[in-house]
Amino acid sequence: MQLKEYQQRTLEEIRRYLEFLTDWREKAKRNPELEVDFPAKAWDKTNIGRRYASRKNGLGEPLPTFCLKIPTGGGKTLLAVKMIDLVNTIYRKRRTGLVLWIVPTTQIYRQTIRSLKDRDHPYRQHLDMASAGRTLILEKTDKFSPLDLEENLAVLMLKLPSANRKTKETLRMFKDSGGFQEFFPAEDDIKGQEALLKRFPNLDTHDTEGGFWGRQIKTSLGNALRTLSPMIILDEGHKAYSEGAQDTLRGFNPILIAELSATPSEQSNILVNIKGRELHDEEMIKLDLHAVDKRSPEWKDTLLAAVNKRDQLEKVAREYRSNTGVYIRPICVIQAERTGKDQRDGNHIHSEDVREHLIKAIGIPADHVAVKTSEKDEIKEVDDIGGLLSPNCQIRYIITKQALQEGWDCAFAYVLAILTNPSSRNALTQLVGRILRQPYAHKTHIKELDESYVFSFQQKASELLESIRNGFEREGLGDLRGHIAVDQEEGMEQCPKLIAINERFADAARRTILPVFVVKDNGRWRPVNYEMDIVARICWDDVDLKPVLEMPLSSFETGDTEQVLTLTNSPFGPVELRELIKFRAAGVSVDTAFMTRHISDIVPNPWQAHEIAESVLAQLREGPGDRAKRKQLISSNFTHIISELHNRLLDERDRLSEKIFRTMLKDDRLRFLVIGKGLNWTPPTSISVPATAKRLTRADGGQLELNLFDFVPEDEFNELEKAVAWYLEEQTRLFFWFRNRSRRDYSIQGWRQHRIYPDFIFTACDDDRTEATSDYDRVYVVETKGSHLTGNDRAKYTRELFDICTEAAESRSWSEMGLDMKENILRFDVLSQDDWEAKLAALFDAGD
């Protein structure tokens, strides 16, 4: 599964924090008397510019806690399973142990555990990679032993109500129960009980200290969890900030808590903040969203309009499938007012009223309609045939009231029909996120299939818009509120605004043609293609796999033996800790084809991928030591070997691609040229913005004066980008500036797969623009980076590529760069949050 750019950045930020965290933890251990708050120290080192709220676990130890702010549809679950591997590798330094995965609703619970238990699902495959094939997915009712956790990566799924100890004595997981006695000393082992209580003083007990047997530890699941130092993943983390929930979570004595949320609590430590715009740019969500306010007093008219829209979408989807082979079955989600068995009173719109009208009046086949309520779950019945996304599933209409408000995930949901009381504005706010996910996280480039639709019953247009905006905020997509178009009457859709270029800059913009990297093909220059011109030239025999071949397999906790610490009651002395050696079970089957499949996304030629896999396994078998033991070690570490090989091949692909790129430049087989309009980028003559988009203004509230377009949507800028735009507006030497839009405007293809879309393109004069004899003399292409991103790998790559661009532009003659650009200086630069203002000042002073 190819990670999106923002997902890669998220994991890089997590890795940086964990590395700082590990370093400061070791410093704290060496100086325990100082009582260092090492999570806070590590946080400060990341330079992310957000405050950190320190917390402690149930033992009074510093507790690292951070939050990933990821909007709905951003792939939080995928990031969570990848994060488990990072935490185990960097911070825990082992591949086994316990992860508590806590979710707030039954719907999220069921979807998550189904994916984690499915060995063919990418989520489970990532966990198996992290654990070397030793993964246990557990539920609250499952029994497990200390040996299970010593030998496996165990993920225990819990719902938040089960974890809340407000009513702990009524909850089974905190009651004394059978099945967990192995985690505790025997009842008559008084010294053992005392020793364990000394180490974990927050364990629940039966008696007080004055009792005959002393404090007897309850052999409950809750107590067992407290002794295991779990990592906690808290899905929808903002729901767990009640006093009871927080006390319970910290009382599990976790080693770390990682929250996932689209709308974190103000108390959350936000490590990564992903904006909705990043999801939109990466084709993760269906926008624009079109909302139709039906003024008819009859709810059946609203339902019919939604049905007609869904039918229209299915026709488009069938044609799309015939052309591409990609299956999409648009689904309409319908919210009724009542769903209960005894609530069909004729005065409210009941789910069975809706079903009956769909089937009998409109003619929808009965198997196309499903009801999802707390009492009836007809969606669950399709799980056996592959779920709602399966071509074998017939469901096209899902009727609900509240059951789908959070956590339900089906990218085929395109249409939302709200039939509830117009005064109930929460309905739309809570359901809008259910129709925003883009099928397969990839745009179809067919307008109808890349957008979403809402039909509401007798809502005021202003209230409808506000409800949807609130829904966007709820899903972490507040910066995309401008992508909402409200139709007050049927057929009166608010079309996007078309903004023409500012006539003052039109002629200069027409002459601004920016170069791209090109290669010669059949005597003509064309833009470079990453796969065809770079990756295809890689000699895979040159990859350096030495780190994989020499990694010490026995150092990972997947060999034949393992050392563990356990409490033992010696008849000759007090309770003590002693080391045991335990035999480990045999590893998984070593399959060359399986390894080949897992590296084929990097090595495109399957024969070359197979040769690499075969060679790696052969060399590992020929390593030092007993051959039979080597084979067993390879088997025990097989999925870990695949993971390390995959990561190494990624690094080697980038290294060899860079070498090819630079060699082609040096040999003049690759150039940075203007090769003609249509093949090179020029500023657009107009831009389309959502009808309800908010205009970006100057810092003082005045209108922008020097942008290429008079209207620029505010939601396309983060805070750093706004600051840069405001600074540019104040420069007397600036001629015009343009907000370069990701995936739509100027991009640079380098030696890595992802293109770079710079943030700004601006032009400047050598003199004050009021005294200049020409419109502009210099063109600048800049990318901005927040302080926490300045030192990461992507920022380093961008700087290196931009340096090459600037150097190449300086070395080319005007005939190669284009007649219109013959007198202009062209420069590329990266502006970091720490020094962007000084850098821009230097750029504008360069004309002196």
Short mmCIF file of N, CA and C in Angstrom, two decimals, residues 3 137 157 166 236 252 290 361 379 403 414 439 455 468 504 530 546 552 582 607 641 658 678 696 711 716 776 803 848:
data_model
loop_
_atom_site.label_atom_id
_atom_site.label_comp_id
_atom_site.label_asym_id
_atom_site.label_seq_id
_atom_site.Cartn_x
_atom_site.Cartn_y
_atom_site.Cartn_z
N LEU A 3 1.93 4.83 0.58
CA LEU A 3 1.53 5.87 1.51
C LEU A 3 1.44 7.22 0.81
N ILE A 137 -4.78 -10.98 17.74
CA ILE A 137 -5.83 -9.98 17.86
C ILE A 137 -6.83 -10.49 18.87
N MET A 157 -8.52 -5.32 21.65
CA MET A 157 -9.51 -4.32 21.30
C MET A 157 -10.48 -4.11 22.45
N LYS A 166 -15.76 4.48 35.95
CA LYS A 166 -16.71 5.18 36.81
C LYS A 166 -17.57 4.20 37.58
N GLU A 236 -10.47 8.17 18.13
CA GLU A 236 -11.39 9.24 18.52
C GLU A 236 -11.05 9.71 19.93
N PHE A 252 -3.92 2.10 33.63
CA PHE A 252 -3.41 0.88 33.01
C PHE A 252 -1.88 0.85 33.03
N HIS A 290 -22.33 18.99 -2.71
CA HIS A 290 -23.50 19.73 -3.20
C HIS A 290 -24.69 19.44 -2.30
N ALA A 361 -43.44 2.13 -3.82
CA ALA A 361 -43.80 3.29 -4.63
C ALA A 361 -42.78 3.59 -5.72
N ILE A 379 -26.80 -4.47 7.66
CA ILE A 379 -25.51 -4.33 6.98
C ILE A 379 -24.59 -5.48 7.36
N ALA A 403 -27.22 5.39 14.03
CA ALA A 403 -26.24 4.31 14.12
C ALA A 403 -25.01 4.53 13.25
N TYR A 414 -22.31 8.05 -1.49
CA TYR A 414 -22.22 9.30 -2.25
C TYR A 414 -23.31 10.30 -1.89
N PRO A 439 -13.65 6.62 -3.13
CA PRO A 439 -13.38 5.20 -3.38
C PRO A 439 -11.93 4.95 -3.79
N PHE A 455 -29.25 15.85 0.24
CA PHE A 455 -30.61 16.32 0.00
C PHE A 455 -31.30 16.44 1.35
N ILE A 468 -23.74 21.98 7.57
CA ILE A 468 -22.71 21.25 6.83
C ILE A 468 -21.32 21.75 7.22
N ARG A 504 -4.14 43.70 -15.01
CA ARG A 504 -2.89 44.43 -14.81
C ARG A 504 -1.67 43.53 -15.02
N TYR A 530 9.09 9.71 -14.41
CA TYR A 530 9.82 9.04 -13.33
C TYR A 530 10.00 7.54 -13.61
N LYS A 546 23.79 -4.99 1.97
CA LYS A 546 24.64 -5.45 3.06
C LYS A 546 23.98 -5.31 4.44
N PRO A 552 21.74 -8.87 12.63
CA PRO A 552 21.79 -9.99 13.58
C PRO A 552 20.39 -10.51 13.87
N LYS A 582 13.02 -19.64 27.77
CA LYS A 582 11.84 -20.32 27.26
C LYS A 582 12.03 -20.61 25.78
N TRP A 607 10.75 -10.30 -12.56
CA TRP A 607 11.89 -11.22 -12.62
C TRP A 607 13.05 -10.69 -11.77
N ILE A 641 12.53 -9.77 8.00
CA ILE A 641 13.50 -9.68 6.90
C ILE A 641 12.86 -8.97 5.71
N GLU A 658 18.89 9.09 -7.80
CA GLU A 658 19.60 10.37 -7.75
C GLU A 658 20.88 10.30 -8.58
N GLY A 678 2.15 24.47 -23.50
CA GLY A 678 1.45 23.20 -23.55
C GLY A 678 2.27 22.10 -22.92
N LEU A 696 -9.25 35.36 0.89
CA LEU A 696 -8.10 35.75 1.70
C LEU A 696 -7.90 37.25 1.56
N PHE A 711 -9.28 37.25 -6.28
CA PHE A 711 -9.92 36.39 -5.27
C PHE A 711 -9.07 35.12 -5.09
N GLU A 716 -6.99 27.68 1.29
CA GLU A 716 -5.85 27.09 0.60
C GLU A 716 -4.51 27.47 1.23
N TYR A 776 8.88 42.99 -14.75
CA TYR A 776 9.67 42.28 -13.74
C TYR A 776 10.98 41.79 -14.34
N ASP A 803 18.23 23.52 -5.62
CA ASP A 803 19.57 24.00 -5.94
C ASP A 803 19.96 23.63 -7.36
N ASP A 848 19.84 44.98 -5.82
CA ASP A 848 20.68 46.16 -5.56
C ASP A 848 22.07 46.01 -6.18
#
